[in-house]
Amino acid sequence: MTDDRKKTVPVLTLATADVQVPGVMTAGEVMTAERLAELRGVLAALADNPIVTLEVHPLPDKIDRGRGFPLDAASPLAQSLSQLITQSARSSLTTARATVSGENLYRMVVPAKVAAQFGQGIVRSLPSKAAAGGIYGSLVNSAGRFVEPATFVPVGKAAAAGAVGGAGATAGAAAAGGAALTVAAPLVLMAVAVGVSAHADSKRQRAIEHITELLEQLQEDKLDDEHSGLNGCRAAIDKATAILLDQGKLGVSLGLDSAVHTIDTALSKADIRLARWQSALDRLPEGEAVELGTLTKSFPGIDDDGGTFRTHLELASLAVALMRRVVVLQAVEHAQSEPGNPFENFTRELKRDQQRLDELESSIAGVLVRLSALELARPNGLRPVFTTGEVDRLMSAAHRIHRLGDGVTVNGRTTDVAIEIARDQDGSVVVFPALPA
């Protein structure tokens, strides 16, 4: 990311354990955003443990905090970030000047190599409608994208403090040639956890909006009950997230177990529906046009903007988004139970449990791509000529079906992941949804 006020941007290099890597980043070296991206890749390739960078940007005048997850100054993440800032400011005049106001936007970039451990489907590049093959940039606030060039300067060695694995500790520095790697496993763990959880919740919100619109048209009681059950899981997940981020222990009284049961039931329904869709597509004659009536028997409402099929798609999306948040909670809880290696436990648990969700999303995306490639045939009938209304309906249906593949990524490439944290003068923070860097 670059900053529109052309300020000097300090870059801190953080590790999750003591690591030794060649001195590819020299303290005080001036570099471009492109050069910084290259060095991130080098660090990720050479280091045995995850290495991330933390950029220190001025806080935009306007920022949509409603998109993020707020944490007060007493939270472990906020305390860990404050401790890191204090240490870095003591050893770096650049950092001291950049953070003197107490209000900053911190951008943590996790390399693609490490991001792959979080699950392939968590964060993908968003296809751009403006240009074929293009993707949207990572940071978009109410103030707009940051597009002007900035000066990036690696920060030198930070003072040692705390111990690795503590509740909010940011531990010392590991030698890495010209620039040191500050060991900050808890900060990285919590930032990633909140960013990924916020990303999943933003997908949940979009799915809820779509489902509400579709159900208003359908008036389908069974689907409405399924929607209500899934939406009711949010309170338990929100409470569990808040407790874990405050280093608390999850209890039965939260209702998380019943929420997980509801989500698992919805995922099971999604699996069954997916199998039916795949079977229906397999039965279609290969390379031949398909009548609309034949298609709507297996995919009811596919020719409309609403319809049962599209509602089923959104319900599956909602269930996946909710379960992604639950999986993050389970991974954090497991990591915190063994504070000696929190990040390793976190990524191992997360990667294992995300596989089912990734496969479900990828398979649904495959169905949509296959549907979008179908050619609609003229209806069979005795009449040689069709009415204008019948022709219009066929053309409209063909257009809607072909658009099913818009923006679908079957197996999206893993990208660097950016997690942005807005910090206020009182030390409180807002963590925004993780996005492709």
Coordinates of C-alpha atoms in Angstrom, one line a residue:
M1 CA 0.0 0.0 0.0
T2 CA 1.1 3.6 -0.6
D3 CA -0.1 6.7 1.1
D4 CA -1.7 9.7 -0.6
R5 CA 0.2 12.2 1.7
K6 CA 3.6 11.0 0.5
K7 CA 4.8 10.4 4.0
T8 CA 7.7 8.2 4.9
V9 CA 6.3 4.7 5.8
P10 CA 8.3 2.7 8.4
V11 CA 8.3 -1.0 7.8
L12 CA 8.8 -3.4 10.7
T13 CA 9.7 -7.0 10.0
L14 CA 8.0 -9.4 12.4
A15 CA 8.7 -13.1 13.0
T16 CA 6.7 -15.7 15.0
A17 CA 9.9 -17.4 16.4
D18 CA 13.6 -16.8 16.5
V19 CA 14.8 -17.2 12.9
Q20 CA 18.0 -16.5 11.0
V21 CA 17.8 -15.1 7.4
P22 CA 20.2 -13.3 5.1
G23 CA 20.2 -9.5 5.5
V24 CA 18.0 -8.7 2.6
M25 CA 16.4 -5.7 4.3
T26 CA 18.8 -3.0 5.6
A27 CA 17.6 -0.5 8.2
G28 CA 17.1 2.9 6.8
E29 CA 17.2 1.7 3.2
V30 CA 14.7 3.7 1.0
M31 CA 12.6 1.4 -1.3
T32 CA 9.5 1.4 -3.5
A33 CA 6.4 -0.6 -2.9
E34 CA 7.5 -3.0 -5.7
R35 CA 10.9 -3.5 -4.1
L36 CA 9.2 -4.1 -0.7
A37 CA 6.9 -6.8 -2.3
E38 CA 10.0 -8.5 -3.8
L39 CA 11.7 -8.6 -0.4
R40 CA 8.6 -10.1 1.3
G41 CA 8.8 -13.0 -1.2
V42 CA 12.5 -13.5 -0.4
L43 CA 11.9 -13.5 3.3
A44 CA 9.1 -15.9 3.0
A45 CA 11.2 -18.3 0.8
L46 CA 14.3 -18.2 3.0
A47 CA 12.8 -18.3 6.5
D48 CA 11.7 -21.5 8.3
N49 CA 9.0 -19.6 10.3
P50 CA 6.4 -17.1 9.1
I51 CA 7.8 -13.6 8.6
V52 CA 5.4 -10.7 8.0
T53 CA 5.9 -7.0 7.5
L54 CA 4.0 -4.2 9.4
E55 CA 3.7 -0.8 7.6
V56 CA 3.0 2.3 9.7
H57 CA 0.7 4.7 7.7
P58 CA -1.0 7.9 8.8
L59 CA -4.6 7.3 9.8
P60 CA -6.9 8.5 7.0
D61 CA -9.2 11.4 7.8
K62 CA -12.2 9.3 7.0
I63 CA -12.3 5.6 7.5
D64 CA -15.3 3.2 7.6
R65 CA -14.8 1.6 11.1
G66 CA -18.1 -0.2 10.7
R67 CA -16.3 -2.7 8.4
G68 CA -13.9 -3.7 11.1
F69 CA -13.8 -5.5 14.5
P70 CA -13.2 -3.1 17.4
L71 CA -11.0 -4.0 20.4
D72 CA -10.4 -1.8 23.4
A73 CA -7.0 -0.7 24.6
A74 CA -6.9 -3.4 27.3
S75 CA -7.2 -6.2 24.8
P76 CA -4.1 -8.4 24.2
L77 CA -3.9 -7.4 20.5
A78 CA -4.0 -3.7 21.3
Q79 CA -1.5 -4.1 24.2
S80 CA 0.8 -6.1 22.0
L81 CA 0.7 -3.5 19.2
S82 CA 1.3 -0.7 21.7
Q83 CA 4.3 -2.5 23.2
L84 CA 5.8 -3.0 19.7
I85 CA 5.3 0.7 18.8
T86 CA 7.0 1.8 22.0
Q87 CA 10.0 -0.5 21.5
S88 CA 10.4 0.5 17.8
A89 CA 10.1 4.2 18.5
R90 CA 13.0 4.0 21.0
S91 CA 15.3 2.5 18.4
S92 CA 14.0 4.3 15.3
L93 CA 13.6 8.0 14.8
T94 CA 11.5 7.3 11.7
T95 CA 9.1 5.2 13.6
A96 CA 9.0 7.7 16.5
R97 CA 8.0 10.5 14.1
A98 CA 5.5 8.4 12.3
T99 CA 3.7 7.3 15.5
V100 CA 4.0 10.5 17.6
S101 CA 0.3 11.3 17.2
G102 CA -0.8 7.9 18.5
E103 CA -3.2 7.6 15.5
N104 CA -2.0 5.3 12.7
L105 CA -3.2 2.7 10.2
Y106 CA -1.0 -0.4 10.5
R107 CA -0.9 -2.8 7.6
M108 CA 0.3 -6.3 8.3
V109 CA 1.2 -8.2 5.1
V110 CA 1.3 -12.0 5.4
P111 CA 3.2 -13.6 2.4
A112 CA 1.3 -16.0 0.1
K113 CA 3.4 -18.9 1.3
V114 CA 2.1 -18.4 4.8
A115 CA -1.4 -17.3 3.8
A116 CA -1.8 -20.7 2.0
Q117 CA -1.7 -22.3 5.5
F118 CA -4.9 -20.4 6.4
G119 CA -7.0 -22.2 3.8
Q120 CA -7.2 -21.6 0.1
G121 CA -10.7 -20.2 0.2
I122 CA -10.4 -17.6 2.9
V123 CA -9.0 -14.7 0.9
R124 CA -9.1 -14.5 -2.8
S125 CA -8.4 -11.7 -5.3
L126 CA -11.6 -10.1 -6.4
P127 CA -12.1 -10.0 -10.2
S128 CA -12.3 -6.6 -11.6
K129 CA -15.2 -5.7 -14.0
A130 CA -13.2 -2.8 -15.3
A131 CA -10.5 -4.8 -17.0
A132 CA -10.3 -8.4 -18.1
G133 CA -8.0 -10.4 -15.8
G134 CA -7.7 -7.4 -13.4
I135 CA -8.2 -7.5 -9.7
Y136 CA -9.2 -4.9 -7.1
G137 CA -6.6 -3.3 -4.8
S138 CA -6.5 -4.3 -1.2
L139 CA -7.3 -1.2 0.8
V140 CA -10.5 0.7 0.0
N141 CA -11.8 3.0 2.7
S142 CA -14.4 5.8 2.6
A143 CA -11.5 8.1 1.9
G144 CA -10.7 6.1 -1.3
R145 CA -7.7 4.1 -2.4
F146 CA -4.2 5.1 -1.5
V147 CA -2.5 5.5 -4.9
E148 CA 0.2 8.1 -4.5
P149 CA 3.9 6.9 -4.2
A150 CA 5.4 6.7 -0.7
T151 CA 8.9 6.1 0.7
F152 CA 9.2 2.7 2.6
V153 CA 12.0 2.5 5.2
P154 CA 12.8 -0.7 7.1
V155 CA 13.0 -0.2 10.8
G156 CA 16.1 -1.3 12.7
K157 CA 16.5 -3.5 15.7
A158 CA 13.8 -3.1 18.4
A159 CA 14.5 -3.5 22.1
A160 CA 13.8 -6.8 23.7
A161 CA 10.8 -7.2 26.0
G162 CA 8.5 -9.9 27.2
A163 CA 8.6 -13.5 26.3
V164 CA 7.4 -15.4 23.2
G165 CA 3.9 -16.9 23.6
G166 CA 2.7 -14.6 26.4
A167 CA -0.8 -13.3 26.4
G168 CA 0.2 -10.0 24.8
A169 CA 3.9 -10.1 24.7
T170 CA 6.0 -8.9 21.9
A171 CA 9.4 -10.5 22.4
G172 CA 12.8 -9.1 21.4
A173 CA 14.6 -9.4 18.2
A174 CA 16.3 -12.1 16.2
A175 CA 19.4 -11.2 14.2
A176 CA 18.8 -11.1 10.5
G177 CA 21.7 -9.4 8.9
G178 CA 21.1 -5.6 8.3
A179 CA 17.6 -5.5 9.8
A180 CA 16.3 -7.4 12.8
L181 CA 13.2 -9.5 13.0
T182 CA 11.1 -8.6 16.0
V183 CA 9.6 -11.8 17.5
A184 CA 5.9 -11.1 17.8
A185 CA 4.0 -14.4 17.6
P186 CA 1.0 -13.3 19.7
L187 CA 0.5 -10.1 17.7
V188 CA 0.7 -11.9 14.4
L189 CA -1.6 -14.7 15.6
M190 CA -4.3 -12.3 16.9
A191 CA -4.1 -9.9 14.0
V192 CA -4.6 -12.8 11.5
A193 CA -7.3 -14.4 13.6
V194 CA -9.3 -11.1 13.8
G195 CA -8.7 -10.2 10.2
V196 CA -9.8 -13.6 8.9
S197 CA -12.8 -13.6 11.2
A198 CA -13.8 -10.1 10.0
H199 CA -13.4 -11.2 6.4
A200 CA -15.7 -14.2 6.9
D201 CA -18.2 -12.0 8.7
S202 CA -18.3 -9.5 5.8
K203 CA -19.2 -12.5 3.5
R204 CA -21.9 -13.5 6.0
Q205 CA -23.4 -10.0 5.9
R206 CA -23.5 -10.1 2.1
A207 CA -25.1 -13.5 2.1
I208 CA -27.7 -12.4 4.6
E209 CA -28.7 -9.4 2.4
H210 CA -29.0 -11.6 -0.7
I211 CA -31.0 -14.3 1.1
T212 CA -33.4 -11.7 2.6
E213 CA -34.1 -10.3 -0.9
L214 CA -34.6 -13.8 -2.4
L215 CA -36.9 -15.0 0.4
E216 CA -39.1 -11.9 0.0
Q217 CA -39.8 -13.1 -3.5
L218 CA -40.1 -16.8 -2.8
Q219 CA -42.1 -16.8 0.5
E220 CA -40.7 -20.2 1.2
D221 CA -41.2 -21.2 4.9
K222 CA -38.6 -24.0 5.0
L223 CA -35.9 -21.9 3.5
D224 CA -36.8 -19.0 5.8
D225 CA -36.4 -21.3 8.8
E226 CA -33.0 -22.4 7.5
H227 CA -32.0 -18.8 7.1
S228 CA -33.2 -17.8 10.6
G229 CA -31.4 -20.7 12.2
L230 CA -28.1 -19.8 10.6
N231 CA -28.5 -16.1 11.3
G232 CA -29.2 -16.9 14.9
C233 CA -25.7 -18.5 15.3
R234 CA -24.0 -15.1 15.0
A235 CA -24.5 -14.1 18.6
A236 CA -22.8 -17.1 20.0
I237 CA -19.9 -16.8 17.6
D238 CA -19.5 -13.1 18.4
K239 CA -19.4 -13.8 22.1
A240 CA -16.9 -16.6 21.7
T241 CA -14.7 -14.4 19.5
A242 CA -14.7 -11.6 22.1
I243 CA -13.8 -14.0 24.9
L244 CA -11.0 -15.7 23.1
L245 CA -9.4 -12.4 22.0
D246 CA -9.4 -11.4 25.7
Q247 CA -7.5 -14.7 26.5
G248 CA -10.6 -16.2 28.1
K249 CA -11.9 -19.7 28.1
L250 CA -15.0 -20.8 26.2
G251 CA -17.8 -22.3 28.2
V252 CA -20.9 -24.3 27.4
S253 CA -23.2 -21.4 28.4
L254 CA -22.1 -19.5 25.3
G255 CA -24.2 -21.7 23.1
L256 CA -21.4 -22.3 20.6
D257 CA -22.0 -26.0 20.5
S258 CA -25.6 -25.6 19.4
A259 CA -24.5 -23.0 16.8
V260 CA -22.0 -25.4 15.4
H261 CA -24.6 -28.1 15.1
T262 CA -26.9 -25.8 13.2
I263 CA -24.1 -24.8 10.8
D264 CA -23.0 -28.4 10.3
T265 CA -26.6 -29.3 9.4
A266 CA -26.7 -26.5 6.9
L267 CA -23.4 -27.6 5.4
S268 CA -24.7 -31.2 5.1
K269 CA -27.7 -29.8 3.2
A270 CA -25.4 -27.9 1.0
D271 CA -23.4 -31.1 0.3
I272 CA -26.6 -33.0 -0.7
R273 CA -27.8 -30.2 -3.0
L274 CA -24.3 -29.9 -4.5
A275 CA -24.4 -33.7 -5.3
R276 CA -27.8 -33.3 -7.0
W277 CA -26.6 -30.4 -9.1
Q278 CA -23.5 -32.2 -10.2
S279 CA -25.5 -35.3 -11.1
A280 CA -28.0 -33.2 -13.0
L281 CA -25.2 -31.6 -15.0
D282 CA -23.6 -35.0 -15.7
R283 CA -26.9 -36.3 -17.2
L284 CA -27.0 -33.5 -19.8
P285 CA -25.9 -34.5 -23.3
E286 CA -22.4 -33.3 -23.8
G287 CA -21.9 -30.6 -26.4
E288 CA -25.7 -30.2 -27.0
A289 CA -28.0 -27.3 -26.3
V290 CA -30.4 -27.8 -23.4
E291 CA -34.0 -26.8 -23.1
L292 CA -34.8 -24.3 -20.4
G293 CA -37.6 -26.5 -19.1
T294 CA -35.2 -29.4 -18.6
L295 CA -32.7 -27.1 -16.7
T296 CA -35.3 -25.6 -14.4
K297 CA -36.4 -29.0 -13.2
S298 CA -33.0 -29.5 -11.5
F299 CA -32.2 -25.9 -10.9
P300 CA -35.6 -24.2 -10.1
G301 CA -35.6 -20.5 -10.6
I302 CA -32.2 -20.5 -12.4
D303 CA -33.8 -18.3 -15.2
D304 CA -34.9 -15.6 -12.7
D305 CA -33.0 -13.1 -10.5
G306 CA -34.5 -14.9 -7.5
G307 CA -35.5 -18.5 -7.3
T308 CA -34.9 -21.6 -5.1
F309 CA -31.6 -22.4 -6.7
R310 CA -30.1 -19.0 -6.0
T311 CA -31.4 -19.1 -2.5
H312 CA -29.7 -22.5 -1.9
L313 CA -26.4 -21.0 -3.2
E314 CA -26.6 -18.1 -0.7
L315 CA -27.5 -20.4 2.2
A316 CA -24.4 -22.5 1.4
S317 CA -22.4 -19.3 1.3
L318 CA -23.8 -18.2 4.6
A319 CA -23.0 -21.6 6.2
V320 CA -19.5 -21.6 4.9
A321 CA -18.8 -18.0 6.2
L322 CA -20.1 -18.8 9.7
M323 CA -18.1 -22.0 9.9
R324 CA -15.0 -20.2 8.8
R325 CA -15.4 -18.0 11.8
V326 CA -15.9 -21.0 14.0
V327 CA -12.8 -22.7 12.6
V328 CA -10.7 -19.6 13.4
L329 CA -12.1 -19.7 17.0
Q330 CA -11.1 -23.4 17.4
A331 CA -7.7 -22.7 16.0
V332 CA -7.0 -19.8 18.3
E333 CA -8.3 -21.7 21.3
H334 CA -5.9 -24.6 20.4
A335 CA -3.0 -22.2 19.9
Q336 CA -3.5 -20.4 23.2
S337 CA -3.6 -23.8 25.0
E338 CA 0.0 -24.2 24.0
P339 CA 1.6 -20.7 24.2
G340 CA 5.1 -22.0 23.3
N341 CA 4.3 -22.2 19.6
P342 CA 0.9 -20.4 19.1
F343 CA 1.3 -19.6 15.4
E344 CA 2.3 -23.1 14.4
N345 CA -0.7 -24.6 16.2
F346 CA -2.9 -22.0 14.8
T347 CA -2.0 -22.6 11.1
R348 CA -2.0 -26.4 11.5
E349 CA -5.5 -26.5 13.0
L350 CA -6.8 -23.9 10.6
K351 CA -5.5 -25.6 7.4
R352 CA -6.8 -29.0 8.4
D353 CA -10.3 -27.8 9.2
Q354 CA -10.6 -25.4 6.3
Q355 CA -10.1 -28.2 3.7
R356 CA -13.8 -29.3 3.8
L357 CA -15.0 -25.7 3.3
D358 CA -12.5 -25.0 0.5
E359 CA -13.6 -28.2 -1.3
L360 CA -17.3 -27.3 -1.0
E361 CA -16.8 -23.7 -2.2
S362 CA -14.7 -24.9 -5.1
S363 CA -17.2 -27.6 -6.1
I364 CA -20.1 -25.1 -6.1
A365 CA -18.0 -22.7 -8.1
G366 CA -17.4 -25.5 -10.6
V367 CA -21.2 -26.1 -10.9
L368 CA -21.7 -22.4 -11.7
V369 CA -19.0 -22.4 -14.3
R370 CA -20.5 -25.4 -16.0
L371 CA -24.0 -23.9 -15.9
S372 CA -22.7 -20.6 -17.4
A373 CA -21.2 -22.4 -20.3
L374 CA -24.5 -24.1 -21.3
E375 CA -26.3 -23.3 -24.5
L376 CA -30.1 -23.0 -24.4
A377 CA -32.1 -24.7 -27.0
R378 CA -35.3 -23.5 -28.6
P379 CA -38.3 -25.1 -26.9
N380 CA -39.8 -28.2 -28.7
G381 CA -43.3 -27.7 -30.0
L382 CA -45.6 -28.0 -33.0
R383 CA -45.5 -24.3 -33.7
P384 CA -42.9 -23.1 -36.1
V385 CA -43.0 -19.6 -34.8
F386 CA -42.7 -18.4 -31.2
T387 CA -44.2 -15.3 -29.6
T388 CA -42.1 -12.2 -28.8
G389 CA -42.6 -12.9 -25.1
E390 CA -41.3 -16.5 -25.4
V391 CA -38.2 -15.2 -27.4
D392 CA -37.6 -12.5 -24.8
R393 CA -37.8 -15.0 -21.9
L394 CA -35.4 -17.3 -23.6
M395 CA -32.9 -14.6 -24.3
S396 CA -33.2 -13.2 -20.8
A397 CA -32.8 -16.6 -19.2
A398 CA -29.7 -17.3 -21.3
H399 CA -28.2 -14.0 -20.2
R400 CA -28.8 -14.7 -16.5
I401 CA -27.4 -18.2 -16.8
H402 CA -24.3 -17.1 -18.6
R403 CA -23.7 -14.5 -15.8
L404 CA -23.5 -17.3 -13.2
G405 CA -19.9 -17.6 -13.9
D406 CA -19.0 -13.9 -13.4
G407 CA -16.5 -13.5 -10.7
V408 CA -16.3 -17.2 -9.9
T409 CA -12.9 -18.5 -8.9
V410 CA -12.7 -22.3 -8.9
N411 CA -9.1 -22.6 -7.6
G412 CA -7.9 -19.0 -7.0
R413 CA -4.2 -18.5 -6.6
T414 CA -3.0 -17.8 -3.1
T415 CA -2.0 -14.1 -2.7
D416 CA -0.3 -12.1 0.0
V417 CA -2.8 -11.2 2.6
A418 CA -3.1 -7.7 4.1
I419 CA -4.6 -7.1 7.5
E420 CA -5.2 -3.4 8.4
I421 CA -5.5 -2.1 11.9
A422 CA -6.6 1.4 12.8
R423 CA -5.2 2.6 16.2
D424 CA -6.6 5.6 18.1
Q425 CA -4.8 7.8 20.6
D426 CA -6.3 5.9 23.5
G427 CA -4.7 2.7 22.3
S428 CA -8.0 1.0 21.1
V429 CA -7.9 -0.6 17.6
V430 CA -10.2 -1.6 14.8
V431 CA -9.1 -4.6 12.8
F432 CA -10.4 -4.7 9.2
P433 CA -11.3 -7.7 7.1
A434 CA -8.3 -9.5 5.6
L435 CA -7.9 -8.8 1.9
P436 CA -5.6 -9.7 -0.9
A437 CA -2.5 -7.5 -0.7

